[in-house]
Short mmCIF file of C-alpha atoms and ligand atoms in Angstrom, two decimals:
data_model
loop_
_atom_site.label_atom_id
_atom_site.label_comp_id
_atom_site.label_asym_id
_atom_site.label_seq_id
_atom_site.Cartn_x
_atom_site.Cartn_y
_atom_site.Cartn_z
CA UNK A 1 -5.37 66.20 67.70
CA UNK A 2 -4.75 62.39 67.64
CA UNK A 3 -5.99 59.87 70.80
CA UNK A 4 -6.68 56.29 70.76
CA UNK A 5 -9.58 55.56 72.39
CA UNK A 6 -9.85 52.47 74.32
CA UNK A 7 -13.65 51.11 74.63
CA UNK A 8 -15.54 48.78 76.05
CA UNK A 9 -17.47 46.63 73.13
CA UNK A 10 -20.13 44.11 74.08
CA UNK A 11 -22.50 42.59 72.17
CA UNK A 12 -25.39 42.17 74.69
CA UNK A 13 -25.98 41.64 78.50
CA UNK A 14 -24.52 38.06 78.31
CA UNK A 15 -21.47 38.65 76.16
CA UNK A 16 -18.15 38.80 78.12
CA UNK A 17 -17.26 41.82 76.54
CA UNK A 18 -13.76 43.35 75.81
CA UNK A 19 -11.64 46.53 75.47
CA UNK A 20 -10.99 47.62 71.81
CA UNK A 21 -8.56 49.99 70.65
CA UNK A 22 -9.60 53.02 67.72
CA UNK A 23 -6.68 55.79 66.95
CA UNK A 24 -8.34 58.75 65.90
CA UNK A 25 -7.12 61.90 64.18
CA UNK A 26 -8.38 64.97 62.92
CA UNK A 27 -10.11 65.71 66.13
CA UNK A 28 -10.33 69.46 67.36
CA UNK A 29 -9.56 71.31 70.85
CA UNK A 30 -13.52 72.62 70.72
CA UNK A 31 -15.21 69.23 69.68
CA UNK A 32 -17.13 67.87 72.46
CA UNK A 33 -16.65 64.45 73.64
CA UNK A 34 -19.68 63.28 72.28
CA UNK A 35 -19.00 64.65 69.03
CA UNK A 36 -15.39 63.06 68.91
CA UNK A 37 -17.37 59.78 69.49
CA UNK A 38 -19.16 60.36 66.46
CA UNK A 39 -16.27 61.27 64.16
CA UNK A 40 -14.71 57.71 65.32
CA UNK A 41 -18.24 56.27 64.16
CA UNK A 42 -18.34 58.00 60.74
CA UNK A 43 -14.86 56.21 60.51
CA UNK A 44 -16.17 52.80 61.33
CA UNK A 45 -19.41 53.17 59.24
CA UNK A 46 -17.06 54.10 56.11
CA UNK A 47 -14.80 50.89 56.98
CA UNK A 48 -18.17 48.82 57.17
CA UNK A 49 -17.64 48.33 60.97
CA UNK A 50 -20.28 48.03 63.71
CA UNK A 51 -20.60 51.27 65.17
CA UNK A 52 -20.03 52.05 69.25
CA UNK A 53 -23.16 52.19 70.92
CA UNK A 54 -23.58 55.12 73.56
CA UNK A 55 -26.45 57.20 74.93
CA UNK A 56 -27.39 61.10 74.49
CA UNK A 57 -30.48 63.42 74.08
CA UNK A 58 -30.21 66.71 74.96
CA UNK A 59 -26.14 67.11 74.77
CA UNK A 60 -26.80 70.40 77.09
CA UNK A 61 -26.19 68.39 80.43
CA UNK A 62 -29.83 68.25 81.32
CA UNK A 63 -31.45 65.20 80.40
CA UNK A 64 -28.82 62.78 82.29
CA UNK A 65 -28.79 59.78 79.32
CA UNK A 66 -25.04 60.68 78.52
CA UNK A 67 -23.39 58.82 81.75
CA UNK A 68 -19.80 56.61 80.68
CA UNK A 69 -16.65 56.47 82.55
CA UNK A 70 -13.79 58.62 80.98
CA UNK A 71 -10.38 57.48 82.41
CA UNK A 72 -11.79 56.00 85.56
CA UNK A 73 -14.18 58.74 86.36
CA UNK A 74 -17.69 59.25 85.99
CA UNK A 75 -18.76 61.47 82.98
CA UNK A 76 -14.65 62.33 82.76
CA UNK A 77 -11.91 64.57 84.86
CA UNK A 78 -13.58 67.53 85.83
CA UNK A 79 -16.20 67.72 89.08
CA UNK A 80 -19.65 68.37 88.25
CA UNK A 81 -20.08 68.31 84.62
CA UNK A 82 -21.28 65.57 82.56
CA UNK A 83 -20.13 63.62 79.41
CA UNK A 84 -21.92 65.95 76.84
CA UNK A 85 -20.31 69.08 78.20
CA UNK A 86 -16.78 67.70 78.21
CA UNK A 87 -14.88 69.00 75.46
CA UNK A 88 -11.49 67.47 73.95
CA UNK A 89 -9.32 70.35 75.09
CA UNK A 90 -9.70 68.36 78.55
CA UNK A 91 -6.97 65.82 76.67
CA UNK A 92 -3.60 66.13 75.38
CA UNK A 93 -2.50 65.53 71.84
CA UNK A 94 -1.66 61.28 71.77
CA UNK A 95 -3.53 60.52 74.86
CA UNK A 96 -5.05 57.02 75.41
CA UNK A 97 -8.67 58.06 76.75
CA UNK A 98 -10.38 54.62 78.74
CA UNK A 99 -14.17 54.65 77.98
CA UNK A 100 -16.21 52.14 79.94
CA UNK A 101 -20.39 51.93 80.45
CA UNK A 102 -21.51 52.24 84.24
CA UNK A 103 -20.36 49.42 86.31
CA UNK A 104 -23.44 48.08 88.67
CA UNK A 105 -25.38 44.71 88.79
CA UNK A 106 -28.35 47.13 88.87
CA UNK A 107 -27.70 48.43 85.77
CA UNK A 108 -27.33 45.81 83.00
CA UNK A 109 -25.01 46.58 80.05
CA UNK A 110 -27.33 46.43 76.83
CA UNK A 111 -24.66 47.20 74.30
CA UNK A 112 -21.15 49.00 74.53
CA UNK A 113 -21.67 51.82 76.57
CA UNK A 114 -25.60 51.58 77.19
CA UNK A 115 -26.75 50.35 80.22
CA UNK A 116 -30.23 50.06 81.02
CA UNK A 117 -31.29 52.35 84.33
CA UNK A 118 -34.88 51.20 84.14
CA UNK A 119 -34.54 50.67 88.13
CA UNK A 120 -34.53 54.44 88.33
CA UNK A 121 -37.83 54.57 86.51
CA UNK A 122 -39.62 51.93 89.00
CA UNK A 123 -38.22 53.67 92.00
CA UNK A 124 -39.91 56.93 90.80
CA UNK A 125 -43.03 55.24 89.75
CA UNK A 126 -43.34 54.27 93.50
CA UNK A 127 -43.72 57.91 94.80
CA UNK A 128 -41.90 60.69 92.89
CA UNK A 129 -45.29 62.12 92.33
CA UNK A 130 -48.00 64.39 93.87
CA UNK A 131 -51.42 62.24 93.30
CA UNK A 132 -53.65 64.48 94.98
CA UNK A 133 -56.60 66.19 92.63
CA UNK A 134 -55.62 70.02 92.54
CA UNK A 135 -58.11 70.89 89.62
CA UNK A 136 -56.65 73.98 87.35
CA UNK A 137 -53.46 75.25 87.70
CA UNK A 138 -53.54 77.20 91.29
CA UNK A 139 -52.44 80.93 91.79
CA UNK A 140 -48.77 80.67 92.37
CA UNK A 141 -48.91 82.47 95.29
CA UNK A 142 -51.71 80.59 96.93
CA UNK A 143 -49.59 78.64 98.89
CA UNK A 144 -46.70 80.56 100.69
CA UNK A 145 -43.18 78.61 100.71
CA UNK A 146 -40.15 80.23 102.71
CA UNK A 147 -37.53 81.04 100.19
CA UNK A 148 -35.06 78.81 102.10
CA UNK A 149 -37.36 75.63 101.95
CA UNK A 150 -37.92 76.20 98.19
CA UNK A 151 -34.12 76.78 97.74
CA UNK A 152 -33.36 73.33 99.44
CA UNK A 153 -36.37 71.37 97.63
CA UNK A 154 -34.91 73.12 94.48
CA UNK A 155 -31.28 71.96 95.22
CA UNK A 156 -32.87 67.83 95.39
CA UNK A 157 -34.96 68.63 92.07
CA UNK A 158 -31.91 69.29 90.07
CA UNK A 159 -30.75 65.42 90.04
CA UNK A 160 -31.12 64.61 86.39
CA UNK A 161 -30.81 60.87 87.15
CA UNK A 162 -28.29 60.05 85.23
CA UNK A 163 -26.66 57.13 87.18
CA UNK A 164 -23.22 58.70 87.96
CA UNK A 165 -23.73 58.39 92.08
CA UNK A 166 -23.97 54.33 91.86
CA UNK A 167 -21.79 53.96 89.13
CA UNK A 168 -19.30 55.72 91.27
CA UNK A 169 -20.09 54.33 94.71
CA UNK A 170 -18.23 51.14 95.71
CA UNK A 171 -21.45 49.71 96.72
CA UNK A 172 -23.26 50.40 93.81
CA UNK A 173 -25.80 52.45 96.00
CA UNK A 174 -29.06 54.54 94.99
CA UNK A 175 -29.11 56.30 98.19
CA UNK A 176 -28.27 59.31 96.56
CA UNK A 177 -30.46 59.55 93.62
CA UNK A 178 -33.46 58.25 95.97
CA UNK A 179 -32.95 60.91 98.63
CA UNK A 180 -33.18 63.45 95.98
CA UNK A 181 -36.47 62.76 94.52
CA UNK A 182 -38.03 62.04 97.82
CA UNK A 183 -36.48 65.10 99.90
CA UNK A 184 -37.60 67.59 96.63
CA UNK A 185 -40.90 66.52 96.95
CA UNK A 186 -41.45 65.88 100.99
CA UNK A 187 -39.68 69.59 101.66
CA UNK A 188 -42.39 71.07 99.95
CA UNK A 189 -46.06 71.49 101.78
CA UNK A 190 -47.72 69.96 98.39
CA UNK A 191 -45.43 66.99 99.08
CA UNK A 192 -46.66 66.35 103.14
CA UNK A 193 -49.99 64.44 102.35
CA UNK A 194 -47.77 61.62 101.12
CA UNK A 195 -44.82 61.93 102.51
CA UNK A 196 -44.29 58.70 104.65
CA UNK A 197 -45.91 56.67 102.14
CA UNK A 198 -43.37 58.24 99.64
CA UNK A 199 -40.18 57.49 101.47
CA UNK A 200 -41.37 53.75 102.55
CA UNK A 201 -42.48 52.85 98.74
CA UNK A 202 -39.63 54.61 97.13
CA UNK A 203 -36.92 52.85 99.36
CA UNK A 204 -38.41 49.37 99.54
CA UNK A 205 -38.38 49.76 95.53
CA UNK A 206 -34.45 50.87 95.72
CA UNK A 207 -34.01 47.65 98.04
CA UNK A 208 -35.51 45.04 95.58
CA UNK A 209 -33.73 46.66 92.58
CA UNK A 210 -30.43 45.02 94.11
CA UNK A 211 -29.06 48.43 94.64
CA UNK A 212 -26.32 48.31 97.46
CA UNK A 213 -26.36 50.18 100.82
CA UNK A 214 -25.14 53.55 101.40
CA UNK A 215 -21.95 53.56 103.84
CA UNK A 216 -21.36 57.46 103.76
CA UNK A 217 -17.94 57.70 101.74
CA UNK A 218 -19.10 60.45 99.63
CA UNK A 219 -18.00 59.55 96.28
CA UNK A 220 -21.90 60.20 95.04
CA UNK A 221 -21.58 63.98 95.80
CA UNK A 222 -18.08 64.22 94.16
CA UNK A 223 -19.01 62.64 90.98
CA UNK A 224 -22.75 64.09 90.79
CA UNK A 225 -22.90 66.64 87.56
CA UNK A 226 -24.85 68.66 89.99
CA UNK A 227 -23.45 68.49 92.97
CA UNK A 228 -26.17 67.09 94.90
CA UNK A 229 -25.05 67.14 98.57
CA UNK A 230 -24.93 63.70 100.69
CA UNK A 231 -26.30 65.71 103.52
CA UNK A 232 -30.17 64.50 101.41
CA UNK A 233 -29.20 60.81 102.75
CA UNK A 234 -29.05 61.86 106.32
CA UNK A 235 -32.28 63.43 105.86
CA UNK A 236 -33.80 60.55 104.01
CA UNK A 237 -32.74 58.34 106.86
CA UNK A 238 -34.80 60.45 109.18
CA UNK A 239 -37.37 60.77 107.40
CA UNK A 240 -37.77 56.86 106.75
CA UNK A 241 -37.41 56.09 110.64
CA UNK A 242 -40.31 59.03 111.41
CA UNK A 243 -42.38 57.30 108.44
CA UNK A 244 -41.86 54.19 109.77
CA UNK A 245 -42.69 55.20 113.57
CA UNK A 246 -45.72 57.33 112.09
CA UNK A 247 -47.55 54.05 111.19
CA UNK A 248 -48.84 55.21 108.01
S1 FES B 301 -27.04 64.27 76.89
FE1 FES B 301 -28.51 65.05 78.02
S2 FES B 301 -26.99 65.34 79.92
FE2 FES B 301 -25.79 64.65 78.53
#
């Protein structure tokens, strides 16, 4: 299989950047997309050229590190899939594949396809944890939680923080990410004690980081590899209103 990768090259945040084309052969259908980029990088090393910088960790759809735009879609052509789970059989022999980094002012480009997503870390630092002293691990069933509540909390907890929601949103909004992190904890009894401060602090940080406002286009839900529902954002808005009224 032979394809041409048209890849965004950028030396750093201040560099203007440009697309460069790389024809690559000897690819197979069962190679993952990242393995195809590895293959290209091996060729570049042999040719004494700079390798293409891209991020990954688990290569199993868990860590959220591997986000890139492929042919204009976050994580490539399939719904609810990370880049590392994408295989070359999704493309045709002779295809040109356009590869770009996440595009958002709050995610500045570090190099090539690698962006700085530390804005997400700073939102999490503001409240995506429980600070109460719990002592040793309690008996698992000491706090009874209805299955429907546990399921909804786990649905929100599925967010892997990849940033596809921001990159695909025309406003670069981080509302889906922030809502998922808040709702995960606020839906559970353990998260109730700090629910109001969590909502206020995390949304405040989200705005401080320069993410845009949510206008409910729904693009984030479509491109989210975990299929996190935008109903989380509606719930976040209701929680934010309640937290302001509560005065705590
Ligand atoms: S490398 Fe971990 S989700 Fe893709």
